[in-house]
CSV table of C-alpha atoms in Angstrom, one decimal:
chain,number,residue,atom,x,y,z
A,11,UNK,CA,40.1,-55.1,-43.3
A,12,UNK,CA,41.8,-56.6,-40.4
A,13,UNK,CA,40.0,-59.9,-40.9
A,14,UNK,CA,41.1,-60.0,-44.6
A,15,UNK,CA,44.8,-59.4,-43.6
A,16,UNK,CA,44.6,-62.2,-41.0
A,17,UNK,CA,43.3,-64.6,-43.6
A,18,UNK,CA,46.0,-63.7,-46.1
A,19,UNK,CA,48.9,-64.0,-43.7
A,20,UNK,CA,47.8,-66.7,-41.3
A,21,UNK,CA,45.2,-69.0,-42.9
A,22,UNK,CA,46.2,-69.0,-46.5
A,23,UNK,CA,49.8,-70.2,-45.9
A,24,UNK,CA,48.4,-73.1,-43.8
A,25,UNK,CA,46.2,-74.5,-46.5
A,26,UNK,CA,48.9,-74.3,-49.3
A,27,UNK,CA,50.5,-77.5,-48.2
A,28,UNK,CA,52.7,-80.0,-50.0
A,29,UNK,CA,52.2,-80.6,-53.7
A,30,UNK,CA,54.3,-83.4,-55.1
A,31,UNK,CA,54.5,-85.2,-58.4
A,32,UNK,CA,52.5,-88.4,-58.5
A,33,UNK,CA,54.1,-91.6,-59.8
A,34,UNK,CA,51.7,-94.0,-61.3
A,35,UNK,CA,51.4,-97.1,-59.2
A,36,UNK,CA,51.5,-100.1,-61.5
A,37,UNK,CA,51.7,-103.7,-60.3
A,38,UNK,CA,55.4,-104.8,-60.2
A,39,UNK,CA,56.5,-107.6,-62.6
A,40,UNK,CA,55.8,-111.1,-61.3
A,41,UNK,CA,59.5,-112.1,-61.7
A,42,UNK,CA,60.7,-109.6,-59.1
A,43,UNK,CA,58.4,-111.1,-56.5
A,44,UNK,CA,60.1,-114.4,-56.9
A,45,UNK,CA,63.5,-113.3,-55.4
A,46,UNK,CA,63.7,-115.4,-52.2
A,47,UNK,CA,65.5,-112.7,-50.1
A,48,UNK,CA,66.0,-109.0,-50.8
A,49,UNK,CA,67.9,-106.9,-48.2
A,50,UNK,CA,67.5,-103.1,-47.9
A,51,UNK,CA,70.4,-101.4,-46.1
A,52,UNK,CA,69.3,-98.3,-44.2
A,53,UNK,CA,72.3,-97.2,-42.1
A,54,UNK,CA,72.1,-95.0,-39.1
A,55,UNK,CA,74.0,-92.3,-41.1
A,56,UNK,CA,71.4,-92.5,-43.9
A,57,UNK,CA,68.6,-92.2,-41.4
A,58,UNK,CA,70.2,-89.2,-39.7
A,59,UNK,CA,70.7,-87.3,-43.0
A,60,UNK,CA,69.6,-83.6,-43.1
A,61,UNK,CA,70.2,-80.6,-45.3
A,62,UNK,CA,73.8,-79.4,-44.9
A,63,UNK,CA,73.5,-76.4,-47.2
A,64,UNK,CA,71.7,-74.3,-44.6
A,65,UNK,CA,70.1,-71.1,-45.7
A,66,UNK,CA,70.1,-68.3,-43.0
A,67,UNK,CA,66.8,-68.4,-41.1
A,68,UNK,CA,65.7,-71.5,-42.9
A,69,UNK,CA,64.5,-74.7,-41.2
A,70,UNK,CA,66.5,-77.9,-40.7
A,71,UNK,CA,65.1,-80.8,-42.7
A,72,UNK,CA,65.5,-84.2,-41.2
A,73,UNK,CA,64.8,-86.1,-44.4
A,74,UNK,CA,66.8,-89.3,-43.4
A,75,UNK,CA,64.4,-89.9,-40.6
A,76,UNK,CA,61.4,-89.8,-42.9
A,77,UNK,CA,63.1,-91.9,-45.6
A,78,UNK,CA,63.8,-94.7,-43.1
A,79,UNK,CA,60.1,-94.8,-42.5
A,80,UNK,CA,58.7,-94.5,-46.0
A,81,UNK,CA,61.2,-96.3,-48.2
A,82,UNK,CA,60.6,-99.8,-46.9
A,83,UNK,CA,56.8,-100.0,-47.5
A,84,UNK,CA,57.2,-98.6,-51.0
A,85,UNK,CA,59.9,-101.1,-52.0
A,86,UNK,CA,57.9,-104.0,-50.4
A,87,UNK,CA,55.3,-103.4,-53.1
A,88,UNK,CA,58.0,-104.5,-55.6
A,89,UNK,CA,59.9,-107.0,-53.5
A,90,UNK,CA,57.6,-108.8,-51.0
A,91,UNK,CA,60.5,-110.7,-49.5
A,92,UNK,CA,62.4,-107.6,-48.6
A,93,UNK,CA,63.9,-107.2,-45.2
A,94,UNK,CA,65.6,-104.2,-43.6
A,95,UNK,CA,69.1,-104.2,-42.0
A,96,UNK,CA,71.4,-101.5,-40.7
A,97,UNK,CA,74.8,-102.7,-41.9
A,98,UNK,CA,76.2,-104.4,-45.0
A,99,UNK,CA,77.6,-107.2,-42.7
A,100,UNK,CA,74.0,-108.2,-41.9
A,101,UNK,CA,72.9,-109.1,-45.5
A,102,UNK,CA,73.5,-112.8,-45.1
A,103,UNK,CA,72.8,-114.9,-48.2
A,104,UNK,CA,70.5,-112.3,-49.9
A,105,UNK,CA,70.1,-112.7,-53.7
A,106,UNK,CA,69.7,-108.9,-54.0
A,107,UNK,CA,71.1,-106.1,-51.7
A,108,UNK,CA,69.8,-102.5,-52.1
A,109,UNK,CA,71.7,-99.6,-50.6
A,110,UNK,CA,70.7,-95.9,-50.9
A,111,UNK,CA,72.9,-92.8,-50.1
A,112,UNK,CA,71.9,-89.2,-50.2
A,113,UNK,CA,73.7,-87.3,-52.9
A,114,UNK,CA,72.1,-83.9,-52.3
A,115,UNK,CA,69.4,-82.3,-50.1
A,116,UNK,CA,68.5,-78.9,-51.4
A,117,UNK,CA,65.9,-76.3,-50.2
A,118,UNK,CA,64.9,-73.4,-52.4
A,119,UNK,CA,64.0,-70.7,-49.9
A,120,UNK,CA,60.6,-69.0,-49.8
A,121,UNK,CA,60.8,-65.2,-49.5
A,122,UNK,CA,57.5,-64.9,-47.6
A,123,UNK,CA,55.2,-67.1,-45.6
A,124,UNK,CA,52.7,-67.3,-48.5
A,125,UNK,CA,55.2,-68.1,-51.3
A,126,UNK,CA,56.3,-71.5,-52.3
A,127,UNK,CA,59.6,-73.2,-51.4
A,128,UNK,CA,60.9,-76.4,-52.8
A,129,UNK,CA,62.6,-79.5,-51.3
A,130,UNK,CA,64.7,-81.6,-53.7
A,131,UNK,CA,66.3,-84.9,-52.8
A,132,UNK,CA,68.8,-86.9,-54.8
A,133,UNK,CA,69.5,-90.5,-53.8
A,134,UNK,CA,71.9,-92.9,-55.4
A,135,UNK,CA,70.8,-96.5,-55.3
A,136,UNK,CA,73.3,-99.4,-55.6
A,137,UNK,CA,72.1,-103.0,-56.1
A,138,UNK,CA,74.4,-106.0,-55.6
A,139,UNK,CA,73.9,-109.6,-56.3
A,140,UNK,CA,74.7,-112.6,-54.0
A,141,UNK,CA,78.4,-112.5,-54.9
A,142,UNK,CA,78.7,-108.8,-53.9
A,143,UNK,CA,79.0,-107.7,-57.5
A,144,UNK,CA,77.3,-104.3,-58.3
A,145,UNK,CA,74.7,-105.0,-60.9
A,146,UNK,CA,72.6,-101.7,-60.9
A,147,UNK,CA,73.3,-98.1,-60.2
A,148,UNK,CA,70.6,-95.4,-60.4
A,149,UNK,CA,70.1,-91.8,-59.2
A,150,UNK,CA,66.5,-90.9,-58.2
A,151,UNK,CA,65.1,-87.5,-57.5
A,152,UNK,CA,62.3,-86.7,-55.0
A,153,UNK,CA,60.6,-83.3,-55.1
A,154,UNK,CA,57.9,-81.4,-53.2
A,155,UNK,CA,56.7,-77.8,-52.8
A,156,UNK,CA,54.7,-75.9,-50.3
A,157,UNK,CA,54.6,-72.6,-48.5
A,158,UNK,CA,56.8,-71.8,-45.5
A,159,UNK,CA,53.9,-70.9,-43.4
A,160,UNK,CA,53.5,-68.5,-40.5
A,161,UNK,CA,54.7,-68.8,-36.9
A,162,UNK,CA,51.6,-70.9,-36.3
A,163,UNK,CA,51.9,-73.3,-39.3
A,164,UNK,CA,55.6,-73.5,-40.3
A,165,UNK,CA,56.3,-76.7,-38.3
A,166,UNK,CA,53.4,-78.6,-39.9
A,167,UNK,CA,54.3,-77.2,-43.4
A,168,UNK,CA,57.9,-78.4,-42.9
A,169,UNK,CA,56.7,-81.9,-41.9
A,170,UNK,CA,54.4,-82.1,-45.0
A,171,UNK,CA,57.2,-80.9,-47.3
A,172,UNK,CA,59.6,-83.6,-46.0
A,173,UNK,CA,56.9,-86.2,-46.2
A,174,UNK,CA,55.9,-85.3,-49.7
A,175,UNK,CA,59.5,-85.2,-51.1
A,176,UNK,CA,60.4,-88.5,-49.5
A,177,UNK,CA,57.2,-90.2,-50.7
A,178,UNK,CA,57.9,-88.9,-54.2
A,179,UNK,CA,61.4,-90.4,-53.9
A,180,UNK,CA,60.1,-93.7,-52.6
A,181,UNK,CA,57.6,-94.1,-55.4
A,182,UNK,CA,60.1,-93.2,-58.1
A,183,UNK,CA,62.7,-95.5,-56.6
A,184,UNK,CA,60.2,-98.4,-56.6
A,185,UNK,CA,59.2,-97.6,-60.2
A,186,UNK,CA,62.8,-97.5,-61.4
A,187,UNK,CA,63.5,-100.9,-59.8
A,188,UNK,CA,60.4,-102.5,-61.2
A,189,UNK,CA,61.3,-101.2,-64.7
A,190,UNK,CA,64.9,-102.3,-64.6
A,191,UNK,CA,65.8,-105.1,-67.1
A,192,UNK,CA,68.9,-105.9,-65.1
A,193,UNK,CA,67.0,-106.5,-61.9
A,194,UNK,CA,64.4,-108.5,-63.7
A,195,UNK,CA,67.0,-110.7,-65.2
A,196,UNK,CA,68.7,-111.2,-61.8
A,197,UNK,CA,65.3,-112.1,-60.4
A,198,UNK,CA,64.7,-114.8,-62.9
A,199,UNK,CA,68.1,-116.3,-62.2
A,200,UNK,CA,67.6,-116.2,-58.5
A,201,UNK,CA,64.1,-117.6,-58.5
A,202,UNK,CA,63.8,-121.2,-57.1
A,203,UNK,CA,63.7,-123.7,-59.8
A,204,UNK,CA,60.8,-126.1,-59.8
A,205,UNK,CA,61.9,-129.7,-59.4
A,206,UNK,CA,60.4,-131.8,-62.3
A,207,UNK,CA,58.2,-134.7,-61.1
A,208,UNK,CA,58.1,-138.1,-62.7
A,209,UNK,CA,54.9,-138.9,-64.5
A,210,UNK,CA,52.6,-141.3,-62.7
A,211,UNK,CA,53.3,-145.0,-63.4
A,212,UNK,CA,50.8,-146.6,-65.7
A,213,UNK,CA,48.7,-149.3,-64.2
A,214,UNK,CA,49.5,-152.8,-65.6
A,215,UNK,CA,47.2,-153.9,-68.4
A,216,UNK,CA,44.5,-156.4,-67.3
A,217,UNK,CA,45.2,-160.0,-68.4
A,218,UNK,CA,42.6,-161.7,-70.6
A,219,UNK,CA,41.0,-164.7,-68.9
């Protein structure tokens, strides 16, 4: 009896880890890869973001720290020439500038160690062209669920919950950008134009003897 109770309260919550929605990974359009320079602005404030709507006895979720690790690799699958900076003043002559801000970070509390809780992230993306004009605005949601865990497992479960929600957000953000007609049009306009080459000169005709 004691062994069964220990399994139910200690082991079971530990194995019920993050379950997040999967975004199908499809190759990005070739035209987006042609943008010479894409800048991703991840400010110190964004990287320090955490849940402000704290629930009594609930954990603190440092989602910004995870986002600043996981966003860049996901977006590089769409924009191979992407570079990361911390401030808008560092964008230089980029043809496309991407900037995220957290709109909401919500945690639905689990009542018990073995019941699910949910982490929901809302991020608003702004894209600007070389002139600084805003050309794209999109809100993306990241979601993950898992159990709170016991005194032995809650830290690992919290880490997995954050990681799952942020990865879901990163995958969906990359997908939204890859599917955007506006960004694809901008990419075609920003792509280096091939310089036409003159056809080779014809050899002079041989003179008859």
